Tab-separated table of C-alpha atoms in Angstrom:
chain	number	residue	atom	x	y	z
D	618	HIS	CA	-25.930	-48.718	-35.360
D	619	GLN	CA	-24.251	-50.293	-32.551
D	620	ASN	CA	-20.340	-50.133	-31.491
D	621	ASN	CA	-19.449	-47.293	-34.565
D	622	LYS	CA	-20.955	-50.059	-37.358
D	623	ILE	CA	-24.485	-49.735	-39.238
D	624	THR	CA	-26.458	-52.326	-38.309
D	625	SER	CA	-29.752	-51.545	-40.341
D	626	VAL	CA	-31.228	-48.787	-42.691
D	627	TRP	CA	-34.629	-48.071	-42.873
D	628	ASP	CA	-36.868	-45.393	-45.146
D	629	CYS	CA	-39.253	-44.513	-43.164
D	630	LYS	CA	-41.344	-42.933	-46.202
D	631	ASN	CA	-41.890	-45.951	-48.080
D	632	SER	CA	-41.081	-48.449	-45.006
D	633	LYS	CA	-38.554	-50.688	-46.807
D	634	SER	CA	-35.027	-51.384	-45.496
D	635	ILE	CA	-31.902	-49.974	-47.886
D	636	SER	CA	-28.409	-51.834	-48.472
D	637	CYS	CA	-25.251	-49.530	-47.022
D	638	VAL	CA	-22.281	-51.342	-48.111
D	639	SER	CA	-20.809	-49.076	-45.743
D	640	GLN	CA	-19.876	-50.085	-42.114
D	641	LYS	CA	-18.423	-47.021	-40.737
D	642	ILE	CA	-21.508	-44.860	-39.994
D	643	SER	CA	-19.607	-41.588	-40.928
D	644	GLU	CA	-18.843	-43.077	-44.670
D	645	GLY	CA	-22.438	-44.777	-44.829
D	646	LEU	CA	-24.052	-41.343	-43.906
D	647	LEU	CA	-22.303	-40.203	-47.361
D	648	GLU	CA	-22.931	-43.332	-49.290
D	649	LEU	CA	-26.458	-42.515	-48.339
D	650	ALA	CA	-26.296	-39.069	-48.766
D	651	LYS	CA	-25.270	-39.608	-52.167
D	652	ALA	CA	-28.021	-42.036	-52.634
D	653	PHE	CA	-31.080	-39.380	-51.211
D	654	SER	CA	-29.535	-36.039	-51.923
D	655	ASN	CA	-32.657	-34.347	-50.270
D	656	GLU	CA	-33.279	-36.466	-47.692
D	657	LEU	CA	-33.347	-36.327	-43.789
D	658	LEU	CA	-30.323	-39.044	-42.625
D	659	ILE	CA	-31.724	-40.053	-38.933
D	660	TRP	CA	-29.123	-42.307	-36.864
D	661	CYS	CA	-30.182	-44.145	-33.775
D	662	ASN	CA	-28.375	-46.379	-31.303
D	663	GLU	CA	-30.109	-49.916	-31.667
D	664	SER	CA	-31.221	-49.629	-27.600
D	665	LEU	CA	-32.763	-46.211	-28.458
D	666	THR	CA	-34.709	-47.475	-31.886
D	667	SER	CA	-38.270	-47.757	-30.042
D	668	ALA	CA	-38.399	-44.532	-28.144
D	669	LEU	CA	-37.201	-42.617	-31.867
D	670	ASN	CA	-39.854	-39.579	-31.987
D	671	ILE	CA	-40.577	-39.749	-35.971
D	672	ASP	CA	-43.369	-37.159	-35.535
D	673	LYS	CA	-41.488	-34.348	-34.374
D	674	LEU	CA	-38.522	-35.036	-37.111
D	675	ASP	CA	-40.271	-32.136	-39.367
D	676	GLU	CA	-40.621	-29.899	-36.936
D	677	ILE	CA	-37.126	-30.061	-35.534
D	678	PHE	CA	-35.310	-30.048	-38.315
D	679	HIS	CA	-36.896	-27.309	-39.604
D	680	HIS	CA	-34.517	-26.398	-42.778
D	681	LYS	CA	-31.558	-28.243	-44.373
D	682	ASN	CA	-29.038	-26.749	-42.280
D	683	VAL	CA	-29.604	-28.261	-39.271
D	684	LEU	CA	-27.717	-30.145	-37.205
D	685	SER	CA	-29.440	-31.737	-33.843
D	686	SER	CA	-28.385	-34.762	-31.610
D	687	TYR	CA	-29.018	-35.714	-28.331
D	688	SER	CA	-27.088	-37.828	-25.193
D	689	VAL	CA	-29.044	-39.539	-23.377
D	690	SER	CA	-26.041	-39.247	-20.772
D	691	ASN	CA	-26.475	-36.131	-20.383
D	692	THR	CA	-22.774	-36.040	-20.569
D	693	PRO	CA	-20.659	-34.756	-23.931
D	694	TYR	CA	-18.257	-36.722	-25.547
D	695	LEU	CA	-15.472	-34.811	-24.808
D	696	THR	CA	-16.098	-35.116	-20.926
D	697	ASP	CA	-16.366	-31.495	-18.746
D	698	ALA	CA	-12.871	-31.613	-19.563
D	699	ILE	CA	-13.045	-29.679	-22.877
D	700	GLY	CA	-14.312	-26.886	-20.631
D	701	TYR	CA	-10.886	-26.098	-19.971
D	702	VAL	CA	-9.910	-24.992	-23.395
D	703	THR	CA	-13.410	-23.662	-25.218
D	704	GLU	CA	-14.729	-20.560	-25.770
D	705	THR	CA	-17.930	-21.684	-25.565
D	706	PRO	CA	-18.391	-20.653	-21.422
D	707	PHE	CA	-20.167	-24.201	-19.793
D	708	ILE	CA	-23.339	-22.927	-17.973
D	709	ASN	CA	-26.025	-24.738	-15.925
D	710	ILE	CA	-28.137	-26.077	-18.977
D	711	ASN	CA	-31.378	-27.396	-18.545
D	712	ASN	CA	-30.742	-30.866	-20.278
D	713	ARG	CA	-34.427	-31.616	-20.895
D	714	LEU	CA	-34.619	-28.222	-23.207
D	715	GLU	CA	-33.568	-27.245	-27.403
D	716	TYR	CA	-30.065	-25.243	-26.716
D	717	PRO	CA	-27.434	-24.422	-29.271
D	718	THR	CA	-24.477	-26.373	-29.182
D	719	TRP	CA	-21.619	-28.235	-31.550
D	720	LEU	CA	-21.419	-30.631	-28.643
D	721	MET	CA	-22.900	-33.738	-30.270
D	722	SER	CA	-23.841	-37.466	-29.507
D	723	SER	CA	-24.124	-40.108	-31.738
D	724	ASP	CA	-26.861	-41.441	-29.570
D	725	VAL	CA	-29.462	-39.973	-31.471
D	726	GLY	CA	-29.853	-37.272	-34.106
D	727	GLY	CA	-29.758	-36.018	-37.653
D	728	ILE	CA	-28.750	-33.848	-40.766
D	729	ASN	CA	-29.928	-33.201	-44.216
D	730	ALA	CA	-28.397	-35.265	-46.801
D	731	SER	CA	-27.251	-32.235	-48.854
D	732	VAL	CA	-25.595	-30.394	-46.235
D	733	LEU	CA	-23.267	-33.792	-45.996
D	734	LEU	CA	-22.491	-33.756	-49.561
D	735	LYS	CA	-21.282	-29.934	-49.369
D	736	LEU	CA	-19.016	-31.148	-46.673
D	737	GLU	CA	-17.908	-34.161	-48.966
D	738	ASN	CA	-14.527	-33.033	-49.150
D	739	GLN	CA	-14.052	-31.125	-46.647
D	740	LEU	CA	-14.297	-33.319	-43.522
D	741	PHE	CA	-12.517	-36.647	-42.301
D	742	PHE	CA	-14.560	-39.851	-42.029
D	743	ASP	CA	-13.642	-40.842	-39.002
D	744	SER	CA	-14.123	-44.308	-37.573
D	745	SER	CA	-15.346	-43.176	-33.961
D	746	PHE	CA	-18.663	-41.813	-35.304
D	747	ASN	CA	-18.650	-39.483	-31.926
D	748	TYR	CA	-15.681	-37.930	-33.026
D	749	PHE	CA	-16.831	-37.447	-36.676
D	750	LEU	CA	-20.205	-35.267	-35.652
D	751	ASN	CA	-18.197	-33.559	-33.016
D	752	SER	CA	-15.837	-32.429	-35.336
D	753	MET	CA	-18.054	-31.515	-38.225
D	754	ALA	CA	-20.079	-30.018	-35.734
D	755	ARG	CA	-17.215	-27.737	-34.108
D	756	LEU	CA	-15.653	-26.696	-37.417
D	757	CYS	CA	-19.118	-26.170	-39.164
D	758	MET	CA	-21.075	-24.149	-36.366
D	759	PRO	CA	-19.183	-20.952	-37.305
D	760	LEU	CA	-20.300	-21.237	-40.812
D	761	GLY	CA	-23.572	-21.208	-40.399
D	762	LEU	CA	-24.528	-25.178	-40.039
D	763	PHE	CA	-27.515	-24.510	-36.998
D	764	CYS	CA	-26.447	-26.960	-34.375
D	765	TYR	CA	-28.700	-28.398	-31.458
D	766	SER	CA	-29.316	-30.637	-28.678
D	767	ASN	CA	-32.530	-31.443	-28.422
D	768	PRO	CA	-34.367	-33.690	-26.466
D	769	GLU	CA	-37.544	-34.284	-28.490
D	770	LEU	CA	-35.952	-36.662	-31.242
D	771	LEU	CA	-37.027	-39.189	-28.193
D	772	LYS	CA	-40.501	-39.850	-26.909
D	773	ARG	CA	-39.406	-40.629	-23.606
D	774	HIS	CA	-36.433	-39.851	-21.417
D	775	ILE	CA	-34.176	-42.558	-20.780
D	776	LYS	CA	-30.773	-42.131	-18.964
D	777	VAL	CA	-27.748	-43.962	-19.527
D	778	ASP	CA	-24.165	-43.690	-17.904
D	779	ALA	CA	-21.717	-42.234	-20.416
D	780	LYS	CA	-18.774	-44.739	-21.593
D	781	LYS	CA	-15.387	-42.463	-20.258
D	782	LEU	CA	-13.171	-40.918	-23.219
D	783	ASP	CA	-9.446	-41.297	-22.823
D	784	ASN	CA	-7.182	-38.508	-22.411
D	785	PHE	CA	-5.426	-39.171	-25.761
D	786	THR	CA	-8.974	-38.418	-27.967
D	787	LEU	CA	-9.239	-35.179	-25.562
D	788	PHE	CA	-5.886	-33.891	-26.694
D	789	LYS	CA	-6.067	-35.444	-30.023
D	790	PHE	CA	-9.346	-33.154	-30.538
D	791	VAL	CA	-8.105	-30.344	-28.969
D	792	LYS	CA	-4.432	-30.043	-31.359
D	793	GLN	CA	-7.240	-30.833	-34.257
D	794	HIS	CA	-9.658	-28.166	-33.714
D	795	TYR	CA	-8.114	-25.375	-31.878
D	796	LYS	CA	-4.745	-23.767	-31.748
D	797	GLY	CA	-1.934	-25.335	-31.074
D	798	VAL	CA	-0.948	-23.442	-27.644
D	799	TRP	CA	-4.351	-24.755	-26.337
D	800	ILE	CA	-3.072	-28.343	-25.720
D	801	TYR	CA	-0.678	-26.998	-23.183
D	802	LEU	CA	-3.324	-24.945	-21.110
D	803	LEU	CA	-4.830	-28.107	-21.351
D	804	PHE	CA	-2.048	-30.015	-19.754
D	805	VAL	CA	-1.640	-27.729	-17.299
D	806	ASN	CA	-4.916	-27.477	-16.115
D	807	PHE	CA	-5.151	-31.033	-15.658
D	808	VAL	CA	-2.227	-31.218	-13.855
D	809	LEU	CA	-3.390	-28.021	-11.387
D	810	TYR	CA	-7.366	-29.119	-11.271
D	811	GLU	CA	-7.515	-33.157	-11.948
D	812	LYS	CA	-3.846	-33.685	-10.530
D	813	LYS	CA	-2.979	-35.720	-13.648
D	814	ILE	CA	0.125	-35.798	-15.865
D	815	PRO	CA	-1.328	-36.831	-18.764
D	816	LEU	CA	2.324	-36.552	-20.655
D	817	PHE	CA	2.166	-39.658	-23.002
D	818	ALA	CA	-1.303	-37.621	-24.407
D	819	LEU	CA	0.291	-34.576	-24.743
D	820	ILE	CA	2.960	-35.892	-26.601
D	821	ALA	CA	0.542	-37.859	-28.928
D	822	SER	CA	-0.904	-34.816	-29.940
D	823	LEU	CA	1.852	-33.479	-31.468
D	824	PHE	CA	1.745	-35.653	-34.357
D	825	TYR	CA	-1.939	-34.417	-35.732
D	826	LYS	CA	-2.772	-31.654	-38.057
D	827	LYS	CA	-5.142	-28.718	-37.336
D	828	ARG	CA	-8.467	-29.345	-39.376
D	829	THR	CA	-10.254	-26.657	-41.194
D	830	VAL	CA	-13.283	-26.087	-43.976
D	831	ASN	CA	-12.435	-24.010	-46.889
D	832	TYR	CA	-14.900	-20.280	-46.069
D	833	PRO	CA	-16.037	-18.595	-47.750
D	834	SER	CA	-16.352	-21.603	-50.368
D	835	PHE	CA	-18.669	-23.466	-47.801
D	836	ASN	CA	-21.091	-21.216	-46.863
D	837	PHE	CA	-24.529	-22.276	-45.681
D	838	LEU	CA	-26.405	-19.577	-45.579
D	839	ASN	CA	-25.930	-18.359	-49.203
D	840	ASP	CA	-26.786	-21.837	-50.425
D	841	ASP	CA	-30.798	-22.429	-49.322
D	842	LEU	CA	-33.774	-20.207	-48.629
D	843	ILE	CA	-33.837	-20.765	-44.793
D	844	GLU	CA	-37.403	-21.169	-43.416
D	845	LYS	CA	-38.635	-19.342	-40.643
D	846	LYS	CA	-39.975	-21.217	-37.703
D	847	GLN	CA	-43.105	-20.274	-37.100
D	848	VAL	CA	-43.207	-20.112	-33.352
D	849	ASP	CA	-43.389	-16.411	-31.028
D	850	ILE	CA	-40.048	-15.371	-30.480
D	851	GLU	CA	-38.866	-12.401	-28.553
D	852	VAL	CA	-35.350	-11.067	-28.301
D	853	ASP	CA	-32.797	-9.895	-26.540
D	854	VAL	CA	-29.251	-8.158	-27.064
D	855	VAL	CA	-26.374	-7.585	-24.551
D	856	ILE	CA	-23.130	-5.656	-25.215
D	857	PRO	CA	-20.637	-5.394	-23.242
D	858	THR	CA	-18.011	-3.043	-24.134
D	859	ILE	CA	-16.211	0.180	-23.948
D	860	GLY	CA	-13.819	2.617	-26.138
D	861	ARG	CA	-15.690	0.676	-29.422
D	862	ARG	CA	-17.587	3.854	-30.348
D	863	LYS	CA	-17.595	3.059	-33.657
D	864	TYR	CA	-18.264	-0.539	-33.946
D	865	LEU	CA	-21.160	-0.282	-31.631
D	866	TYR	CA	-23.000	2.127	-33.615
D	867	GLU	CA	-22.379	-0.145	-36.581
D	868	THR	CA	-23.666	-3.177	-34.211
D	869	LEU	CA	-27.018	-1.246	-33.272
D	870	LYS	CA	-27.434	-0.116	-37.618
D	871	ASP	CA	-26.943	-3.873	-38.207
D	872	LEU	CA	-29.528	-4.928	-35.159
D	873	SER	CA	-32.302	-2.348	-36.858
D	874	GLN	CA	-31.976	-4.070	-39.664
D	875	GLN	CA	-32.934	-7.997	-38.840
D	876	THR	CA	-36.035	-9.782	-39.535
D	877	LEU	CA	-36.460	-10.032	-35.866
D	878	LEU	CA	-36.120	-7.025	-34.288
D	879	PRO	CA	-34.706	-6.994	-30.682
D	880	LYS	CA	-37.083	-6.404	-28.012
D	881	THR	CA	-34.492	-4.327	-25.587
D	882	VAL	CA	-30.447	-3.664	-26.215
D	883	VAL	CA	-28.931	-3.557	-22.773
D	884	ILE	CA	-25.176	-1.699	-24.052
């Protein structure tokens, strides 16, 4: 794809080109999902095609409920300013390693067609592919969609400068995916820390409705048997709490019933 439009579609298994009527990438993915309901759908910017790591795809998408992408700019589409409102703490992450995140990228990534079919009537298929991916991941990660940033989608590391996102899109995203109060807090943070007054972006965001995904009718975890990833993993659990004895006890009982038991629990 290039400039938010599909330029070509390729069937890797049968080594042949596939026709796709939709030029908008989000709608094109859904069109392909309907035609190939159990296949893995991979997107890649034209400039990165030669670096696409096809041999690693089965390992990266080890079960159907994985949404994985990678940004070659190492900068989130929504910019670091999303850190003013997100509940997820921004920490010093090594982008050369796989890590869970709903911050998706259109540079390179993939999703199983069956996931898109579940979402067909619940998502808005935006003209901006980056916006569509981040919206889908933000809404569906809490419901069981496993979202990752994974550099192994590419054979080699490529560094490209990210395009600057306008404040209108940022405020729109916050209005559609968070409680309404967050757009005002975002505005205050811009004034205090960026020394900017994005008043028109704030006003424009007021006209957008919040997006939701219906739950529990949409439940990834109960729909498919998830295959356990065949790697050696050890898990430690840290629980910061005070004055919640009943809930702590219930949490510890739940931990004792996990398939992968924690090596250490720190309370």
